[in-house]
Amino acid sequence: MKPEWKDWKDFFTAVAPISGTILALLFVAFQVNALRWGKVPLRQAGAARSLVETSAPLIIGLCALYPGGRWTLGGKVAGCMGLGSVLVFLIFYLRSVMGKTITPYDHWLACGAVTTAGFSSAMLYSSLPNIDDSDLRRIGWICIWELVLGVVGAWVVLAVKAPDDEAAKAALGEGE
C-alpha cells in the first residue's frame, strides 16, 4: 500500500457502509412514494440519477477496500455511471421540453443533472492513470458530496406530486 493510501483506508471503510445504508433507505423511500414519481418519465430518470449518485461512494469504497486498493477503478466506474445517468436524464428532459410537458419544478431536476455531470467528470478525471495519490483527497470530498447530492436529488423528486395528480395540477394552475 502506498503511504497516503493507509491514511484513507479508514475513511473508505466508513463511507462504504454509510453509502450503502443511505442507498437502501432512498430505495425504500422511492418504492413507498412511487405515485409521486412513477408516472412521469422525467421524474423516473431523476430518481434513477439520485440512486446512482448515492451509489458512487459505495462503489468507490468497495473498490478501494478490495485487496490492492484499486480506488481508481471505483472512480472510473462511478464517474461513467454518473455521466451515463445524466445523459439519460437530459434525453428525457429534452423530450419533456419539446413535448411541452415540463413544469417549472422540473428545471430544478435539470440543475441537479448539471451538478452531477460536474462531479462525475471530476471523479473520472481524478481516477485517470498517472494521477497523483493526492487526488484521494478530491475523491474523498466527492464521495461526501455525492451522498449529499443523492439525498437532495431524492428529496427534489419526492417533494412534489406528479403533474397528472389533481392536487399537483391545481398547484400548478392547471386545475379546474
Tab-separated table of C-alpha atoms in Angstrom:
chain	number	residue	atom	x	y	z
A	1	MET	CA	0.000	0.000	0.000
A	2	LYS	CA	1.166	3.480	-0.732
A	3	PRO	CA	1.847	5.635	2.323
A	4	GLU	CA	-1.007	8.050	1.695
A	5	TRP	CA	-3.433	5.219	0.996
A	6	LYS	CA	-3.068	3.979	4.581
A	7	ASP	CA	-4.454	7.305	5.786
A	8	TRP	CA	-7.580	6.860	3.668
A	9	LYS	CA	-8.401	3.228	4.423
A	10	ASP	CA	-10.477	4.137	7.491
A	11	PHE	CA	-12.319	6.805	5.503
A	12	PHE	CA	-13.395	4.358	2.806
A	13	THR	CA	-14.199	1.750	5.463
A	14	ALA	CA	-16.717	4.233	6.886
A	15	VAL	CA	-18.013	5.623	3.570
A	16	ALA	CA	-18.956	2.263	2.037
A	17	PRO	CA	-21.490	1.137	4.695
A	18	ILE	CA	-22.866	4.656	5.185
A	19	SER	CA	-23.439	4.978	1.456
A	20	GLY	CA	-24.999	1.515	1.293
A	21	THR	CA	-27.377	2.359	4.130
A	22	ILE	CA	-28.434	5.670	2.579
A	23	LEU	CA	-28.882	3.948	-0.788
A	24	ALA	CA	-31.159	1.329	0.785
A	25	LEU	CA	-33.208	3.985	2.607
A	26	LEU	CA	-33.643	6.029	-0.576
A	27	PHE	CA	-34.652	2.916	-2.489
A	28	VAL	CA	-37.346	2.201	0.101
A	29	ALA	CA	-38.485	5.848	0.042
A	30	PHE	CA	-38.861	5.689	-3.733
A	31	GLN	CA	-40.833	2.452	-3.512
A	32	VAL	CA	-43.177	3.761	-0.822
A	33	ASN	CA	-43.780	7.027	-2.712
A	34	ALA	CA	-43.903	5.613	-6.239
A	35	LEU	CA	-47.041	7.608	-7.099
A	36	ARG	CA	-45.069	10.847	-6.788
A	37	TRP	CA	-42.573	9.965	-9.485
A	38	GLY	CA	-43.537	6.713	-11.194
A	39	LYS	CA	-45.909	8.139	-13.822
A	40	VAL	CA	-43.596	10.794	-15.246
A	41	PRO	CA	-40.565	9.653	-17.300
A	42	LEU	CA	-38.529	12.727	-16.336
A	43	ARG	CA	-39.056	12.019	-12.647
A	44	GLN	CA	-38.159	8.360	-13.212
A	45	ALA	CA	-34.845	9.468	-14.691
A	46	GLY	CA	-34.361	11.882	-11.769
A	47	ALA	CA	-34.997	9.091	-9.265
A	48	ALA	CA	-32.533	6.798	-11.021
A	49	ARG	CA	-29.949	9.583	-11.125
A	50	SER	CA	-30.215	10.192	-7.380
A	51	LEU	CA	-29.731	6.466	-6.710
A	52	VAL	CA	-26.659	6.459	-8.970
A	53	GLU	CA	-25.274	9.488	-7.105
A	54	THR	CA	-25.723	7.724	-3.792
A	55	SER	CA	-24.170	4.500	-5.060
A	56	ALA	CA	-20.978	6.237	-6.282
A	57	PRO	CA	-19.306	6.381	-2.833
A	58	LEU	CA	-20.295	2.760	-2.232
A	59	ILE	CA	-18.656	1.657	-5.485
A	60	ILE	CA	-15.506	3.670	-4.828
A	61	GLY	CA	-15.332	2.485	-1.222
A	62	LEU	CA	-15.721	-1.180	-2.137
A	63	CYS	CA	-13.142	-0.952	-4.927
A	64	ALA	CA	-10.756	0.904	-2.617
A	65	LEU	CA	-11.113	-1.702	0.117
A	66	TYR	CA	-10.579	-4.578	-2.263
A	67	PRO	CA	-7.110	-6.083	-1.721
A	68	GLY	CA	-4.662	-3.945	-3.626
A	69	GLY	CA	-6.602	-0.729	-3.103
A	70	ARG	CA	-7.802	-0.086	-6.660
A	71	TRP	CA	-9.687	3.113	-5.838
A	72	THR	CA	-9.080	4.398	-9.360
A	73	LEU	CA	-11.239	1.594	-10.770
A	74	GLY	CA	-14.097	2.638	-8.489
A	75	GLY	CA	-13.713	6.260	-9.553
A	76	LYS	CA	-13.821	5.307	-13.224
A	77	VAL	CA	-16.897	3.105	-12.815
A	78	ALA	CA	-18.762	5.625	-10.642
A	79	GLY	CA	-17.797	8.549	-12.897
A	80	CYS	CA	-19.008	6.750	-16.026
A	81	MET	CA	-22.237	5.710	-14.296
A	82	GLY	CA	-22.842	9.299	-13.195
A	83	LEU	CA	-22.244	10.708	-16.664
A	84	GLY	CA	-24.457	7.994	-18.176
A	85	SER	CA	-27.295	8.782	-15.780
A	86	VAL	CA	-27.012	12.476	-16.653
A	87	LEU	CA	-27.137	11.672	-20.369
A	88	VAL	CA	-30.301	9.583	-19.913
A	89	PHE	CA	-31.850	12.324	-17.773
A	90	LEU	CA	-31.049	15.019	-20.344
A	91	ILE	CA	-32.687	12.934	-23.101
A	92	PHE	CA	-35.884	12.717	-21.024
A	93	TYR	CA	-35.592	16.416	-20.179
A	94	LEU	CA	-35.330	17.433	-23.841
A	95	ARG	CA	-38.295	15.204	-24.701
A	96	SER	CA	-40.318	16.909	-21.971
A	97	VAL	CA	-39.309	20.370	-23.176
A	98	MET	CA	-40.143	19.529	-26.797
A	99	GLY	CA	-43.430	17.899	-25.777
A	100	LYS	CA	-44.285	20.917	-23.628
A	101	THR	CA	-44.910	18.691	-20.604
A	102	ILE	CA	-42.250	20.373	-18.491
A	103	THR	CA	-43.106	22.192	-15.293
A	104	PRO	CA	-41.078	24.915	-13.565
A	105	TYR	CA	-40.307	22.352	-10.876
A	106	ASP	CA	-38.605	20.096	-13.409
A	107	HIS	CA	-35.947	22.729	-14.053
A	108	TRP	CA	-34.629	22.019	-10.549
A	109	LEU	CA	-34.071	18.422	-11.600
A	110	ALA	CA	-32.077	19.700	-14.575
A	111	CYS	CA	-29.897	21.823	-12.282
A	112	GLY	CA	-29.137	18.679	-10.312
A	113	ALA	CA	-28.156	16.884	-13.518
A	114	VAL	CA	-25.655	19.604	-14.379
A	115	THR	CA	-24.167	19.381	-10.885
A	116	THR	CA	-23.945	15.595	-11.146
A	117	ALA	CA	-22.197	15.895	-14.508
A	118	GLY	CA	-19.593	18.198	-12.993
A	119	PHE	CA	-18.826	15.968	-10.037
A	120	SER	CA	-18.861	12.784	-12.128
A	121	SER	CA	-16.389	14.382	-14.530
A	122	ALA	CA	-14.138	15.384	-11.625
A	123	MET	CA	-14.370	11.850	-10.250
A	124	LEU	CA	-13.470	10.358	-13.618
A	125	TYR	CA	-10.575	12.800	-14.112
A	126	SER	CA	-9.201	12.086	-10.637
A	127	SER	CA	-9.166	8.364	-11.418
A	128	LEU	CA	-7.153	8.572	-14.633
A	129	PRO	CA	-3.755	6.848	-14.876
A	130	ASN	CA	-0.705	8.793	-13.668
A	131	ILE	CA	-2.810	10.948	-11.384
A	132	ASP	CA	-1.090	11.703	-8.096
A	133	ASP	CA	-2.359	9.972	-4.954
A	134	SER	CA	-3.192	13.398	-3.568
A	135	ASP	CA	-6.338	13.043	-5.658
A	136	LEU	CA	-7.578	10.656	-2.991
A	137	ARG	CA	-8.468	13.801	-1.068
A	138	ARG	CA	-10.537	15.052	-4.010
A	139	ILE	CA	-12.216	11.652	-4.393
A	140	GLY	CA	-12.987	11.645	-0.664
A	141	TRP	CA	-14.711	15.026	-0.851
A	142	ILE	CA	-16.572	13.998	-3.995
A	143	CYS	CA	-17.815	10.874	-2.192
A	144	ILE	CA	-19.247	13.016	0.595
A	145	TRP	CA	-20.761	15.457	-1.881
A	146	GLU	CA	-22.303	12.640	-3.969
A	147	LEU	CA	-24.069	11.371	-0.845
A	148	VAL	CA	-25.461	14.853	-0.235
A	149	LEU	CA	-26.463	15.221	-3.901
A	150	GLY	CA	-28.209	11.847	-3.869
A	151	VAL	CA	-30.262	12.691	-0.789
A	152	VAL	CA	-31.144	16.180	-2.051
A	153	GLY	CA	-31.966	14.782	-5.508
A	154	ALA	CA	-34.279	12.204	-3.969
A	155	TRP	CA	-35.968	14.895	-1.901
A	156	VAL	CA	-36.494	17.033	-5.014
A	157	VAL	CA	-38.056	14.080	-6.861
A	158	LEU	CA	-40.284	13.131	-3.927
A	159	ALA	CA	-41.214	16.645	-2.753
A	160	VAL	CA	-43.850	17.376	-5.390
A	161	LYS	CA	-46.585	15.079	-6.639
A	162	ALA	CA	-46.586	14.112	-10.287
A	163	PRO	CA	-48.254	16.675	-12.593
A	164	ASP	CA	-51.078	14.307	-13.535
A	165	ASP	CA	-52.326	14.258	-9.936
A	166	GLU	CA	-55.273	16.607	-9.377
A	167	ALA	CA	-53.670	18.380	-6.400
A	168	ALA	CA	-50.467	18.966	-8.363
A	169	LYS	CA	-52.423	20.297	-11.349
A	170	ALA	CA	-54.255	22.735	-9.087
A	171	ALA	CA	-50.973	23.854	-7.503
A	172	LEU	CA	-49.522	24.481	-10.952
A	173	GLY	CA	-52.599	26.457	-12.006
A	174	GLU	CA	-53.736	23.812	-14.484
A	175	GLY	CA	-56.685	22.500	-12.496
A	176	GLU	CA	-60.327	23.468	-12.870
